[in-house]
């Protein structure tokens, strides 16, 4: 129904909550308990806190380059919450909210951005692939995982993310084409945050929408208001259910906005007007969800205040825990290239160790 | 029962044997299913194992390799075919950024037991981009293994080892000698160690290190120089990465001389690495500078010129004599 109503050509956004948090599609409201609603809101706040702390740590010289998610929390949290535990998450690098929902520990997240590979060593049972920096290359892995599910007769689904810029890559085309041809159970989510570093979405493709690209691949596509957590959940849920039942892949364009910089190395004032950013701040996905929760009497200011304090404490203590204890072991640099370390690597490791010990 | 196979048939039998034993193995690529591959390396596999395990894909090398990454993470063992090595470059990003790195970047959480097969090398009067010998590109990348067999026996044993290997293997098949000769090989499954060179011919005077289709040309050159009283020790590297340094270092320590023969361009080729290793490990044993006989630092010529490019037995023999006389 959601997909039938929303032809991906044209700018009609699939939306359940309006900008004021009022319900405009009563029939599509997910049936969440109050606890679930608060958990979703809590995860959005958690994501925002991690971002804000990381930016401040980076400015203090305590964190390396970091890619914040501010403004995109509904897209990430809403879509990931539609996944089951055994479903796979194949991220690019700006999916913090989805990571948190899928159970990636905060320690891993810090370790990764702090420059230690152990950050990408997911705990057993957390089906999340490492961050993938080469743009759109991860989509192939998602399709491959999905194809393997079909071959093995397994019912789990893959959700993967890419940015608006990533849709220009050849791998985007190849991954969607393969997924459609092989009916791979994959949900492709484009986080259209309007900019690929400095390049505006309009210059990225002449297509009217990104969602319409689905038509060419022969899969359903939908343009969703990415700042509406219910719409993101509901569209992703339908796509996941279809995939699980053998209906193949779906393309979702989440129309959102990156309120912050591309990374901490970027200065967005060089390529966009403050006025534009201010307008989007009014559409902040956390504010919209908050209005809904307050209208429903689920959320109190007191709860929010306490929660923010607790989150801040947790983020601070986890960061401090890794800050002084995350130097890479020399052996680890060598140990994980092959199951068995080949002789030339052993030699290089031994040489370097003996150099450090003053043996040469 | 006699099982006399050529190299391409040995590829096929290795796949048949292993797919029978291990149902997580899947084989796919362009034209590998119904047609059985442009070189017929996968012929009858689809008939035997079905379309779920052996299938044709759309024409896209990056996705062939990239989906294999996902499949391997999700518990399968993909053995994918790239039709020619010269068409592996669209998949370069996947191979270098992901295939080679997944184990390391996830600290062992995700590993990729997968094989990328591709016919390599020139000398078959092929079209443009069909004669590439760019093994050095892949051997340069940590996390990959690069294997090049030169006989049907080695092809089968090494391909089986590659399939069973817990790490990704680039398996390059010498298409010039795909059907050049047959060899009696075991019909059942067997494994040869990856990372182990083979002494093809023992000799005292000079070590000649080579691999793939060039092994036979080196053997021909060896016959020529033997008539002049020079007895080369021929080493078939078999695995380009990780390289069996010990075998050729021991040999060079014995002979004091080394010639490296490869089809690929000279500059920064695998031969350069071998010379460097010999210098580091056997310098004081050397009677002459280790010397390379290789393709030129040019684009591989179209068929009317390829006979000049690939080192001929005569060119190899001449260099062997020069190094012995040095």
PDB file of C-alpha atoms in Angstrom, chain B residues 100-300:
ATOM      1  CA  UNK B 100      42.279  -8.226   0.466  1.00  0.00           C
ATOM      2  CA  UNK B 101      41.330  -6.336   3.607  1.00  0.00           C
ATOM      3  CA  UNK B 102      38.210  -7.857   5.155  1.00  0.00           C
ATOM      4  CA  UNK B 103      40.034 -10.179   7.560  1.00  0.00           C
ATOM      5  CA  UNK B 104      42.392  -7.472   8.758  1.00  0.00           C
ATOM      6  CA  UNK B 105      39.935  -4.623   9.037  1.00  0.00           C
ATOM      7  CA  UNK B 106      37.510  -6.756  11.030  1.00  0.00           C
ATOM      8  CA  UNK B 107      40.363  -8.286  13.057  1.00  0.00           C
ATOM      9  CA  UNK B 108      39.384 -11.748  11.937  1.00  0.00           C
ATOM     10  CA  UNK B 109      35.647 -11.372  12.500  1.00  0.00           C
ATOM     11  CA  UNK B 110      34.868 -11.705   8.783  1.00  0.00           C
ATOM     12  CA  UNK B 111      37.022 -13.845   6.520  1.00  0.00           C
ATOM     13  CA  UNK B 112      36.782 -14.512   2.817  1.00  0.00           C
ATOM     14  CA  UNK B 113      37.376 -18.076   1.673  1.00  0.00           C
ATOM     15  CA  UNK B 114      36.965 -17.294  -2.023  1.00  0.00           C
ATOM     16  CA  UNK B 115      38.767 -17.831  -5.304  1.00  0.00           C
ATOM     17  CA  UNK B 116      38.938 -15.477  -8.269  1.00  0.00           C
ATOM     18  CA  UNK B 117      39.923 -17.449 -11.358  1.00  0.00           C
ATOM     19  CA  UNK B 118      41.139 -15.705 -14.493  1.00  0.00           C
ATOM     20  CA  UNK B 119      43.037 -16.846 -17.568  1.00  0.00           C
ATOM     21  CA  UNK B 120      46.127 -14.699 -18.012  1.00  0.00           C
ATOM     22  CA  UNK B 121      48.945 -14.131 -20.490  1.00  0.00           C
ATOM     23  CA  UNK B 122      49.454 -13.739 -24.196  1.00  0.00           C
ATOM     24  CA  UNK B 123      50.461 -15.806 -27.143  1.00  0.00           C
ATOM     25  CA  UNK B 124      47.072 -16.931 -28.373  1.00  0.00           C
ATOM     26  CA  UNK B 125      46.630 -14.247 -31.044  1.00  0.00           C
ATOM     27  CA  UNK B 126      43.814 -12.721 -29.062  1.00  0.00           C
ATOM     28  CA  UNK B 127      42.046  -9.395 -29.262  1.00  0.00           C
ATOM     29  CA  UNK B 128      43.159  -6.292 -27.417  1.00  0.00           C
ATOM     30  CA  UNK B 129      43.057  -6.594 -23.591  1.00  0.00           C
ATOM     31  CA  UNK B 130      43.032 -10.406 -23.786  1.00  0.00           C
ATOM     32  CA  UNK B 131      46.770 -10.998 -23.255  1.00  0.00           C
ATOM     33  CA  UNK B 132      47.425  -9.355 -19.890  1.00  0.00           C
ATOM     34  CA  UNK B 133      49.951 -10.646 -17.417  1.00  0.00           C
ATOM     35  CA  UNK B 134      49.563  -8.278 -14.500  1.00  0.00           C
ATOM     36  CA  UNK B 135      50.123 -10.643 -11.570  1.00  0.00           C
ATOM     37  CA  UNK B 136      52.433  -8.058  -9.961  1.00  0.00           C
ATOM     38  CA  UNK B 137      49.458  -5.734  -9.405  1.00  0.00           C
ATOM     39  CA  UNK B 138      47.811  -8.319  -7.196  1.00  0.00           C
ATOM     40  CA  UNK B 139      50.980  -9.705  -5.626  1.00  0.00           C
ATOM     41  CA  UNK B 140      51.659  -6.197  -4.335  1.00  0.00           C
ATOM     42  CA  UNK B 141      48.523  -6.208  -2.211  1.00  0.00           C
ATOM     43  CA  UNK B 142      48.715  -7.572   1.351  1.00  0.00           C
ATOM     44  CA  UNK B 143      45.932 -10.004   2.142  1.00  0.00           C
ATOM     45  CA  UNK B 144      45.759 -11.686  -1.257  1.00  0.00           C
ATOM     46  CA  UNK B 145      47.338 -14.911  -2.400  1.00  0.00           C
ATOM     47  CA  UNK B 146      48.310 -15.189  -6.049  1.00  0.00           C
ATOM     48  CA  UNK B 147      48.754 -18.634  -7.582  1.00  0.00           C
ATOM     49  CA  UNK B 148      49.844 -19.513 -11.133  1.00  0.00           C
ATOM     50  CA  UNK B 149      50.130 -23.182 -12.097  1.00  0.00           C
ATOM     51  CA  UNK B 150      52.015 -24.479 -15.122  1.00  0.00           C
ATOM     52  CA  UNK B 151      50.954 -28.124 -15.456  1.00  0.00           C
ATOM     53  CA  UNK B 152      47.674 -30.059 -15.279  1.00  0.00           C
ATOM     54  CA  UNK B 153      48.828 -31.835 -12.101  1.00  0.00           C
ATOM     55  CA  UNK B 154      49.698 -28.581 -10.352  1.00  0.00           C
ATOM     56  CA  UNK B 155      46.563 -26.877 -11.659  1.00  0.00           C
ATOM     57  CA  UNK B 156      44.280 -29.406 -10.067  1.00  0.00           C
ATOM     58  CA  UNK B 157      46.150 -29.653  -6.781  1.00  0.00           C
ATOM     59  CA  UNK B 158      46.615 -25.924  -6.418  1.00  0.00           C
ATOM     60  CA  UNK B 159      43.057 -25.019  -7.379  1.00  0.00           C
ATOM     61  CA  UNK B 160      41.751 -27.466  -4.793  1.00  0.00           C
ATOM     62  CA  UNK B 161      44.095 -25.922  -2.239  1.00  0.00           C
ATOM     63  CA  UNK B 162      42.890 -22.451  -3.257  1.00  0.00           C
ATOM     64  CA  UNK B 163      39.253 -23.457  -2.775  1.00  0.00           C
ATOM     65  CA  UNK B 164      40.028 -24.919   0.651  1.00  0.00           C
ATOM     66  CA  UNK B 165      42.180 -21.966   1.657  1.00  0.00           C
ATOM     67  CA  UNK B 166      40.645 -19.798   4.382  1.00  0.00           C
ATOM     68  CA  UNK B 167      41.888 -16.678   2.575  1.00  0.00           C
ATOM     69  CA  UNK B 168      41.123 -15.193  -0.842  1.00  0.00           C
ATOM     70  CA  UNK B 169      43.178 -16.527  -3.729  1.00  0.00           C
ATOM     71  CA  UNK B 170      43.669 -14.999  -7.171  1.00  0.00           C
ATOM     72  CA  UNK B 171      44.132 -18.062  -9.356  1.00  0.00           C
ATOM     73  CA  UNK B 172      45.665 -17.191 -12.712  1.00  0.00           C
ATOM     74  CA  UNK B 173      45.539 -19.805 -15.421  1.00  0.00           C
ATOM     75  CA  UNK B 174      48.113 -19.818 -18.247  1.00  0.00           C
ATOM     76  CA  UNK B 175      45.745 -19.798 -21.172  1.00  0.00           C
ATOM     77  CA  UNK B 176      48.545 -20.119 -23.757  1.00  0.00           C
ATOM     78  CA  UNK B 177      49.127 -23.664 -22.492  1.00  0.00           C
ATOM     79  CA  UNK B 178      45.523 -24.482 -21.472  1.00  0.00           C
ATOM     80  CA  UNK B 179      45.541 -27.279 -24.041  1.00  0.00           C
ATOM     81  CA  UNK B 180      49.240 -27.558 -24.851  1.00  0.00           C
ATOM     82  CA  UNK B 181      49.777 -30.980 -23.300  1.00  0.00           C
ATOM     83  CA  UNK B 182      48.204 -33.681 -21.218  1.00  0.00           C
ATOM     84  CA  UNK B 183      49.386 -35.313 -18.069  1.00  0.00           C
ATOM     85  CA  UNK B 184      48.297 -38.402 -16.187  1.00  0.00           C
ATOM     86  CA  UNK B 185      46.893 -37.080 -12.917  1.00  0.00           C
ATOM     87  CA  UNK B 186      44.933 -38.605 -10.037  1.00  0.00           C
ATOM     88  CA  UNK B 187      41.219 -38.678 -10.683  1.00  0.00           C
ATOM     89  CA  UNK B 188      40.390 -38.183  -7.030  1.00  0.00           C
ATOM     90  CA  UNK B 189      40.872 -35.000  -5.105  1.00  0.00           C
ATOM     91  CA  UNK B 190      44.349 -33.940  -3.902  1.00  0.00           C
ATOM     92  CA  UNK B 191      45.933 -30.773  -2.647  1.00  0.00           C
ATOM     93  CA  UNK B 192      49.271 -29.101  -3.318  1.00  0.00           C
ATOM     94  CA  UNK B 193      50.566 -26.515  -0.874  1.00  0.00           C
ATOM     95  CA  UNK B 194      50.103 -22.847  -1.761  1.00  0.00           C
ATOM     96  CA  UNK B 195      53.306 -20.903  -1.134  1.00  0.00           C
ATOM     97  CA  UNK B 196      55.596 -23.721  -2.212  1.00  0.00           C
ATOM     98  CA  UNK B 197      57.761 -23.573  -5.348  1.00  0.00           C
ATOM     99  CA  UNK B 198      58.846 -26.624  -7.302  1.00  0.00           C
ATOM    100  CA  UNK B 199      62.273 -27.502  -8.644  1.00  0.00           C
ATOM    101  CA  UNK B 200      61.390 -28.551 -12.176  1.00  0.00           C
ATOM    102  CA  UNK B 201      64.908 -29.453 -13.198  1.00  0.00           C
ATOM    103  CA  UNK B 202      67.955 -29.767 -11.002  1.00  0.00           C
ATOM    104  CA  UNK B 203      71.198 -28.188 -12.150  1.00  0.00           C
ATOM    105  CA  UNK B 204      74.426 -26.778 -10.787  1.00  0.00           C
ATOM    106  CA  UNK B 205      75.321 -23.792 -12.957  1.00  0.00           C
ATOM    107  CA  UNK B 206      72.536 -21.245 -12.747  1.00  0.00           C
ATOM    108  CA  UNK B 207      69.082 -20.853 -11.178  1.00  0.00           C
ATOM    109  CA  UNK B 208      66.238 -19.896 -13.473  1.00  0.00           C
ATOM    110  CA  UNK B 209      63.090 -18.769 -11.675  1.00  0.00           C
ATOM    111  CA  UNK B 210      59.847 -18.587 -13.596  1.00  0.00           C
ATOM    112  CA  UNK B 211      56.135 -19.492 -13.531  1.00  0.00           C
ATOM    113  CA  UNK B 212      53.062 -20.139 -15.623  1.00  0.00           C
ATOM    114  CA  UNK B 213      53.319 -20.492 -19.370  1.00  0.00           C
ATOM    115  CA  UNK B 214      56.976 -19.428 -19.318  1.00  0.00           C
ATOM    116  CA  UNK B 215      58.045 -22.646 -17.569  1.00  0.00           C
ATOM    117  CA  UNK B 216      57.911 -24.577 -20.837  1.00  0.00           C
ATOM    118  CA  UNK B 217      59.881 -21.908 -22.682  1.00  0.00           C
ATOM    119  CA  UNK B 218      62.504 -21.984 -19.968  1.00  0.00           C
ATOM    120  CA  UNK B 219      62.693 -25.764 -20.316  1.00  0.00           C
ATOM    121  CA  UNK B 220      63.272 -25.339 -24.042  1.00  0.00           C
ATOM    122  CA  UNK B 221      65.984 -22.769 -23.351  1.00  0.00           C
ATOM    123  CA  UNK B 222      67.506 -25.188 -20.869  1.00  0.00           C
ATOM    124  CA  UNK B 223      67.807 -27.866 -23.554  1.00  0.00           C
ATOM    125  CA  UNK B 224      69.621 -25.331 -25.755  1.00  0.00           C
ATOM    126  CA  UNK B 225      72.183 -24.331 -23.133  1.00  0.00           C
ATOM    127  CA  UNK B 226      72.760 -27.903 -21.996  1.00  0.00           C
ATOM    128  CA  UNK B 227      74.230 -28.544 -25.431  1.00  0.00           C
ATOM    129  CA  UNK B 228      76.800 -25.943 -24.483  1.00  0.00           C
ATOM    130  CA  UNK B 229      77.498 -27.591 -21.164  1.00  0.00           C
ATOM    131  CA  UNK B 230      75.426 -25.268 -18.962  1.00  0.00           C
ATOM    132  CA  UNK B 231      73.082 -27.037 -16.536  1.00  0.00           C
ATOM    133  CA  UNK B 232      70.339 -24.743 -15.189  1.00  0.00           C
ATOM    134  CA  UNK B 233      68.234 -25.416 -12.123  1.00  0.00           C
ATOM    135  CA  UNK B 234      64.687 -24.459 -13.058  1.00  0.00           C
ATOM    136  CA  UNK B 235      62.312 -23.311 -10.349  1.00  0.00           C
ATOM    137  CA  UNK B 236      58.602 -22.972 -10.989  1.00  0.00           C
ATOM    138  CA  UNK B 237      57.413 -20.467  -8.395  1.00  0.00           C
ATOM    139  CA  UNK B 238      53.772 -21.707  -8.612  1.00  0.00           C
ATOM    140  CA  UNK B 239      52.682 -19.206  -5.959  1.00  0.00           C
ATOM    141  CA  UNK B 240      53.543 -15.561  -6.600  1.00  0.00           C
ATOM    142  CA  UNK B 241      52.282 -14.428  -3.216  1.00  0.00           C
ATOM    143  CA  UNK B 242      53.185 -15.420  -0.570  1.00  0.00           C
ATOM    144  CA  UNK B 243      56.376 -16.351  -2.339  1.00  0.00           C
ATOM    145  CA  UNK B 244      58.505 -19.399  -1.488  1.00  0.00           C
ATOM    146  CA  UNK B 245      61.740 -17.511  -1.023  1.00  0.00           C
ATOM    147  CA  UNK B 246      63.578 -20.343   0.635  1.00  0.00           C
ATOM    148  CA  UNK B 247      63.566 -22.626  -2.401  1.00  0.00           C
ATOM    149  CA  UNK B 248      65.127 -20.131  -4.778  1.00  0.00           C
ATOM    150  CA  UNK B 249      67.499 -18.671  -2.202  1.00  0.00           C
ATOM    151  CA  UNK B 250      68.867 -22.133  -1.440  1.00  0.00           C
ATOM    152  CA  UNK B 251      69.241 -22.774  -5.147  1.00  0.00           C
ATOM    153  CA  UNK B 252      71.027 -19.466  -5.788  1.00  0.00           C
ATOM    154  CA  UNK B 253      73.356 -20.161  -2.871  1.00  0.00           C
ATOM    155  CA  UNK B 254      74.252 -23.381  -4.686  1.00  0.00           C
ATOM    156  CA  UNK B 255      74.581 -22.013  -8.223  1.00  0.00           C
ATOM    157  CA  UNK B 256      75.686 -18.425  -7.521  1.00  0.00           C
ATOM    158  CA  UNK B 257      73.706 -17.200 -10.484  1.00  0.00           C
ATOM    159  CA  UNK B 258      70.079 -16.293 -11.161  1.00  0.00           C
ATOM    160  CA  UNK B 259      67.905 -15.456 -14.114  1.00  0.00           C
ATOM    161  CA  UNK B 260      64.239 -14.586 -13.666  1.00  0.00           C
ATOM    162  CA  UNK B 261      61.878 -15.071 -16.576  1.00  0.00           C
ATOM    163  CA  UNK B 262      58.398 -13.608 -16.810  1.00  0.00           C
ATOM    164  CA  UNK B 263      55.962 -12.520 -19.425  1.00  0.00           C
ATOM    165  CA  UNK B 264      54.919  -9.323 -17.677  1.00  0.00           C
ATOM    166  CA  UNK B 265      56.675  -5.964 -18.189  1.00  0.00           C
ATOM    167  CA  UNK B 266      60.078  -5.617 -16.580  1.00  0.00           C
ATOM    168  CA  UNK B 267      59.796  -2.517 -14.427  1.00  0.00           C
ATOM    169  CA  UNK B 268      58.467  -3.304 -10.950  1.00  0.00           C
ATOM    170  CA  UNK B 269      57.484  -6.775 -12.084  1.00  0.00           C
ATOM    171  CA  UNK B 270      57.653  -9.807  -9.803  1.00  0.00           C
ATOM    172  CA  UNK B 271      61.199 -10.369 -11.141  1.00  0.00           C
ATOM    173  CA  UNK B 272      62.331  -7.128  -9.526  1.00  0.00           C
ATOM    174  CA  UNK B 273      61.151  -8.409  -6.159  1.00  0.00           C
ATOM    175  CA  UNK B 274      62.962 -11.705  -6.648  1.00  0.00           C
ATOM    176  CA  UNK B 275      66.206  -9.887  -7.504  1.00  0.00           C
ATOM    177  CA  UNK B 276      65.804  -7.794  -4.369  1.00  0.00           C
ATOM    178  CA  UNK B 277      65.260 -10.883  -2.215  1.00  0.00           C
ATOM    179  CA  UNK B 278      68.311 -12.599  -3.733  1.00  0.00           C
ATOM    180  CA  UNK B 279      70.386  -9.505  -2.993  1.00  0.00           C
ATOM    181  CA  UNK B 280      69.162  -9.394   0.584  1.00  0.00           C
ATOM    182  CA  UNK B 281      69.529 -13.087   1.306  1.00  0.00           C
ATOM    183  CA  UNK B 282      72.259 -14.483  -0.933  1.00  0.00           C
ATOM    184  CA  UNK B 283      74.428 -11.526  -1.915  1.00  0.00           C
ATOM    185  CA  UNK B 284      77.720 -13.068  -0.862  1.00  0.00           C
ATOM    186  CA  UNK B 285      77.034 -16.203  -2.900  1.00  0.00           C
ATOM    187  CA  UNK B 286      76.568 -14.350  -6.166  1.00  0.00           C
ATOM    188  CA  UNK B 287      78.978 -14.776  -9.077  1.00  0.00           C
ATOM    189  CA  UNK B 288      76.979 -12.509 -11.398  1.00  0.00           C
ATOM    190  CA  UNK B 289      74.192  -9.940 -11.161  1.00  0.00           C
ATOM    191  CA  UNK B 290      70.729 -11.551 -10.992  1.00  0.00           C
ATOM    192  CA  UNK B 291      69.186 -10.767 -14.367  1.00  0.00           C
ATOM    193  CA  UNK B 292      65.661 -10.576 -15.758  1.00  0.00           C
ATOM    194  CA  UNK B 293      64.260 -11.766 -19.071  1.00  0.00           C
ATOM    195  CA  UNK B 294      60.784 -10.330 -19.389  1.00  0.00           C
ATOM    196  CA  UNK B 295      58.200  -8.719 -21.568  1.00  0.00           C
ATOM    197  CA  UNK B 296      58.993  -5.127 -22.473  1.00  0.00           C
ATOM    198  CA  UNK B 297      57.776  -2.053 -20.630  1.00  0.00           C
ATOM    199  CA  UNK B 298      55.256  -1.610 -23.385  1.00  0.00           C
ATOM    200  CA  UNK B 299      51.630  -2.411 -23.902  1.00  0.00           C
ATOM    201  CA  UNK B 300      51.222  -6.021 -24.947  1.00  0.00           C
TER     202      UNK B 300
END
